[in-house]
Coordinates of C-alpha atoms in Angstrom, one line a residue:
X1 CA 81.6 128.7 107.6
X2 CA 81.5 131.0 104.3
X3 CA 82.5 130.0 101.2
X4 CA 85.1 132.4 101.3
X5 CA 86.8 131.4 104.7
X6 CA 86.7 127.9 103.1
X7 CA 88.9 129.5 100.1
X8 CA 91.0 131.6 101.8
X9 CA 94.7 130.0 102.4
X10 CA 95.1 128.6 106.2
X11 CA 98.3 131.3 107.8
X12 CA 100.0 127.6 107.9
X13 CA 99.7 127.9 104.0
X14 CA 100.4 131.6 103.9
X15 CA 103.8 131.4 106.4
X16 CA 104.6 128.8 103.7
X17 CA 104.7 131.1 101.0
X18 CA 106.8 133.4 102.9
X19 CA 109.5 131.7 103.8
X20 CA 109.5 128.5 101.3
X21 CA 109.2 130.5 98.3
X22 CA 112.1 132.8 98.7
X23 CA 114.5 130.3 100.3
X24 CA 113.7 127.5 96.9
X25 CA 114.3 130.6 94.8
X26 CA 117.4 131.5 96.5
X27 CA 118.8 127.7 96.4
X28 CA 117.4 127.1 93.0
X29 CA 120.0 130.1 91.8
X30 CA 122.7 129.0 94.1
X31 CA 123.0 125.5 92.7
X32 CA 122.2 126.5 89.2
X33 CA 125.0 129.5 89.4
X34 CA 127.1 126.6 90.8
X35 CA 127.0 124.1 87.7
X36 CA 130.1 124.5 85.6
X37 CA 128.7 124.2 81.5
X38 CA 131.3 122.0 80.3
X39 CA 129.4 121.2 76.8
X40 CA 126.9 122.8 74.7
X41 CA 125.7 121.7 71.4
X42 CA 123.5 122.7 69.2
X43 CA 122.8 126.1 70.8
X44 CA 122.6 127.7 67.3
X45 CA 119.3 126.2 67.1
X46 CA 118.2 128.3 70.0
X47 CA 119.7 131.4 68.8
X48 CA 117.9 130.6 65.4
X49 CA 114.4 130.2 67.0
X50 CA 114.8 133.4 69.0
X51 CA 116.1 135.6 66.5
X52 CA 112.8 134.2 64.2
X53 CA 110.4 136.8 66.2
X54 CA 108.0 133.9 66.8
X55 CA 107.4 132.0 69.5
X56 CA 108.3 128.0 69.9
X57 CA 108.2 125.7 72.4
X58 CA 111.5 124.3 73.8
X59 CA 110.8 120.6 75.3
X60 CA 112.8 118.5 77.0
X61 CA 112.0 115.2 79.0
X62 CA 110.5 115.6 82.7
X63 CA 113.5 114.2 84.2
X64 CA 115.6 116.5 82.7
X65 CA 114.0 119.4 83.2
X66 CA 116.0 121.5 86.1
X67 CA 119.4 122.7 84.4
X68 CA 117.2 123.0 81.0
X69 CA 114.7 125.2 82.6
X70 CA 117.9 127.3 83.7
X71 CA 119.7 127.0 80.6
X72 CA 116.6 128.8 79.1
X73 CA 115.8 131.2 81.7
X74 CA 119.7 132.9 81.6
X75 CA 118.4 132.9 77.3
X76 CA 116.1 135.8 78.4
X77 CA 118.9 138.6 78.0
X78 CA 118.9 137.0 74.0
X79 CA 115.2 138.1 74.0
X80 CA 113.4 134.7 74.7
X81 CA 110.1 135.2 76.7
X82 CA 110.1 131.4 78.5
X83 CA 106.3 130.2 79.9
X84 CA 105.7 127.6 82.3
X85 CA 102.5 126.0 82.6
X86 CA 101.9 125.1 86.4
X87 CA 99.2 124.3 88.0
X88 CA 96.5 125.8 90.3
X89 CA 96.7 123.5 93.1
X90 CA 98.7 124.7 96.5
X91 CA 101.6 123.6 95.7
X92 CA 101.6 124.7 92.3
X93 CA 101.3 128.1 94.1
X94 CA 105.2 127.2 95.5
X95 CA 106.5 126.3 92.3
X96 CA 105.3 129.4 90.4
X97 CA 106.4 131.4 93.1
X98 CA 109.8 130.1 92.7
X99 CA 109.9 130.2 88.6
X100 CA 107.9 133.4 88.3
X101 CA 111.0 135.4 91.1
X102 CA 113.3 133.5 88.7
X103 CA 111.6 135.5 84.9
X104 CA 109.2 132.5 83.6
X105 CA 106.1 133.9 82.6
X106 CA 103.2 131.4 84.5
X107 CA 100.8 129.8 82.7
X108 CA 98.3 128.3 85.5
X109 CA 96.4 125.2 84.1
X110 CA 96.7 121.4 84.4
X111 CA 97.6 119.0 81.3
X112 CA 95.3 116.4 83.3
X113 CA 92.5 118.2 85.2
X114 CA 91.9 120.9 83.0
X115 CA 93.5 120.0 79.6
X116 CA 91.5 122.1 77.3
X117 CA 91.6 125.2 79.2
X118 CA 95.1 124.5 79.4
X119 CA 95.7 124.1 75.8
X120 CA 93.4 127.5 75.3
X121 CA 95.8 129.0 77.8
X122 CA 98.9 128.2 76.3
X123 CA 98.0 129.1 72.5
X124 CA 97.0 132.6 74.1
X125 CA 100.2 133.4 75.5
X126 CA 101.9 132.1 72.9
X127 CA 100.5 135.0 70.1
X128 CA 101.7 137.4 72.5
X129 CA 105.4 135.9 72.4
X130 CA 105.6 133.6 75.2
X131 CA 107.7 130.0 74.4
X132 CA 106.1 127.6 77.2
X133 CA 108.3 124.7 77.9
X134 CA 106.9 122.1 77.5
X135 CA 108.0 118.4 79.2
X136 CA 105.7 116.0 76.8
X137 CA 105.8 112.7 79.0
X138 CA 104.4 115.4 82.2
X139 CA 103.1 115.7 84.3
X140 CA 102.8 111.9 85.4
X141 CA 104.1 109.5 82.5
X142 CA 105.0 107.2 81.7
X143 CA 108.1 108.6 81.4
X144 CA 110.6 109.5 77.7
X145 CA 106.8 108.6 76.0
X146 CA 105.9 112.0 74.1
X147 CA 102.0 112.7 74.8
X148 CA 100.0 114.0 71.5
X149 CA 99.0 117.2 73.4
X150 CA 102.7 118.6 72.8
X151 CA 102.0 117.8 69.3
X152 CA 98.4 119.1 69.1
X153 CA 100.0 122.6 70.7
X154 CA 102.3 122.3 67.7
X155 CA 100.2 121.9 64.9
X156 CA 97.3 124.2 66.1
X157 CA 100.0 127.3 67.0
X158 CA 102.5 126.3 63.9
X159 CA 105.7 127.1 66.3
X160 CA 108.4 124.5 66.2
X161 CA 109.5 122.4 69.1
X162 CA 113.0 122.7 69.9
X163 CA 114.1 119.6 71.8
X164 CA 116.5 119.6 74.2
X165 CA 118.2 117.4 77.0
X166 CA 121.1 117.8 79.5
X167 CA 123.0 115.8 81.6
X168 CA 125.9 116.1 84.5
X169 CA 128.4 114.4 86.1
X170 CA 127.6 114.2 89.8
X171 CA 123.5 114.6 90.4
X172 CA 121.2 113.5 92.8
X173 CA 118.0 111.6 91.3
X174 CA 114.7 111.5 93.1
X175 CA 112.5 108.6 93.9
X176 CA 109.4 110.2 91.8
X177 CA 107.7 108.4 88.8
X178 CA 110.2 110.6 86.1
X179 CA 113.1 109.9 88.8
X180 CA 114.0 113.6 88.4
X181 CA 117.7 114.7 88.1
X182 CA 119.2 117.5 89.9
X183 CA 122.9 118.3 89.8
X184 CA 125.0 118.6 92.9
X185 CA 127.2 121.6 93.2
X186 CA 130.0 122.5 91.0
X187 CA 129.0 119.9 88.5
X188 CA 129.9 119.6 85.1
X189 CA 127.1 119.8 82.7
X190 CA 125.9 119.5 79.1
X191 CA 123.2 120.8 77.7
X192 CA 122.6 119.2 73.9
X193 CA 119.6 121.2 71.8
X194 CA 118.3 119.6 68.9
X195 CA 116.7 120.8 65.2
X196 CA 113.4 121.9 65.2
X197 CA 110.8 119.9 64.6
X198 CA 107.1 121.3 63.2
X199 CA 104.1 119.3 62.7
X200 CA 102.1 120.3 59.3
X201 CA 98.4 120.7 59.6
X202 CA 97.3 117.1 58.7
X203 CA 100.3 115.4 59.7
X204 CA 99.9 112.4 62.0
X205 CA 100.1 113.4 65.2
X206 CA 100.7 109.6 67.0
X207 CA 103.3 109.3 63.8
X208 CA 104.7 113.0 65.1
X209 CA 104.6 111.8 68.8
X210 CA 107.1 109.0 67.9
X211 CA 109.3 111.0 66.2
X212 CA 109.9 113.7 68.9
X213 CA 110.9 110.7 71.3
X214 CA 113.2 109.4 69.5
X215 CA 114.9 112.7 68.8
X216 CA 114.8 113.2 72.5
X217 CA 115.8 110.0 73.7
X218 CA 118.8 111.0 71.4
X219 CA 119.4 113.8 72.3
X220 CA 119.6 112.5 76.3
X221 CA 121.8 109.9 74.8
X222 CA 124.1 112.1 73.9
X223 CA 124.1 114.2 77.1
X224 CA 124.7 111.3 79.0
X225 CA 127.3 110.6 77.0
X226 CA 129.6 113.9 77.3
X227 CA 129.4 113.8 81.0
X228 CA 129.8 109.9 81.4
X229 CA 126.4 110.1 83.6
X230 CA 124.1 106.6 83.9
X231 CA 121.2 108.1 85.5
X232 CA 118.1 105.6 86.2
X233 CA 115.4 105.4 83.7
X234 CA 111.7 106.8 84.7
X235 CA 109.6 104.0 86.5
X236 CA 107.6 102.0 84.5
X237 CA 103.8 102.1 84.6
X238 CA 102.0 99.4 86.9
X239 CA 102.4 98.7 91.1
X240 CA 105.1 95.7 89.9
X241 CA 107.3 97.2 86.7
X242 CA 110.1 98.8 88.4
X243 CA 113.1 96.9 87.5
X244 CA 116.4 96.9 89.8
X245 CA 118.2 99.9 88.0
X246 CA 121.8 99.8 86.5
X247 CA 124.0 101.1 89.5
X248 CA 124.0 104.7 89.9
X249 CA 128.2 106.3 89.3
X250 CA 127.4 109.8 90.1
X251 CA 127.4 109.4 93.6

């Protein structure tokens, strides 16, 4: 067999494309189009970093990352250019299918398999305008623990991050590592966007890591306050660390 029959996508993978893609796409916008924005703070912020002509990079945890990815896409008709890094496995191919239908501008790479290419990738795209958002605990954990690549991006590009978190009412949470929120339909949400943050050339970057948690734990805080939500924490690290969770209300 050539190399290139060895390359080329099976029809199982190609029939996947086809009909997966568009039907996530279409769901994606019909349960995103569904959420009723109760509460938005701190959108200024946003408006502020748009309207500064450069680019920045918006993060929020992993776990939070659905209605904020929205939230920021639907900013696009304010002029924000939104990036997301995803990456080149198969079914990376779905999800940048889906994001890409949806106005992201994909960034193909891998924070773990090819980090520096990734990092290469990302301060490319960003001179040309491009905001990636960025999840700094992704794309495995542990989870709410800010990695220093975020940081590195940062303080090598000079953008500001502007965290972000949201939270709502009634949501279905996964089983994965980041145990992933998703809302259920029609429900209320709040999206909470903090200050930016910028990391000066020859600042601490473990010392930087720290403090971009702690705003975003804050800021999830406060999310999950407004809607009255008690969403699980990510698992912990290890085979044995996953404590019972507190019960889940949004059922």
């Amino acid at each position: 067999m050539s190399e290139d029959s060895q390359d080329r996508p099976s029809w199982q993978h190609r029939l996947t494309m086809r009909v997966a893609v568009p039907l996530l796409r279409l769901l994606a916008r019909a349960l995103l189009a569904s959420c009723r924005l109760r509460h938005v703070e701190g959108d200024t912020h946003l408006t502020q970093a748009i309207d500064s002509g450069r680019a920045f990079l918006p993060c929020c945890w992993h776990q939070r990352l659905s209605v904020s990815v929205g939230y920021l896409l639907r900013a696009r008709a304010r002029g924000l250019r939104p990036g997301f890094l995803v990456s080149p496995s198969r079914d990376g191919e779905i999800v940048a299918g889906v994001v890409d239908g949806m106005g992201a501008e994909i960034i193909r790479g891998s924070a773990t398999r090819t980090g520096a290419r990734a990092m290469r990738d990302l301060y490319t795209v960003m001179k040309t305008g491009v905001c990636p958002i960025i999840h700094p605990d992704g794309p495995h954990g542990p989870g709410f623990v800010a990695k220093p690549g975020t940081l590195m991006l940062a303080q090598m590009t000079q953008a500001v991050m502007l965290p972000m978190a949201f939270s709502a009412d009634r949501y279905w949470q996964l089983g994965s590592w980041d145990r992933l929120i998703i809302p259920k339909p029609f429900a209320r949400v709040a999206i909470v966007i903090g200050e930016p943050m910028a990391v000066a050339r020859g600042d601490d970057i473990n010392t930087a890591a720290q403090t971009l948690s702690a705003h975003l734990d804050a800021l999830t805080r406060e999310a999950d306050r407004l809607t009255g939500a008690r969403p699980r924490p990510p698992r912990k690290m290890g085979p044995s660390a996953d404590n019972p969770p507190p019960p889940n209300t949004a059922a």
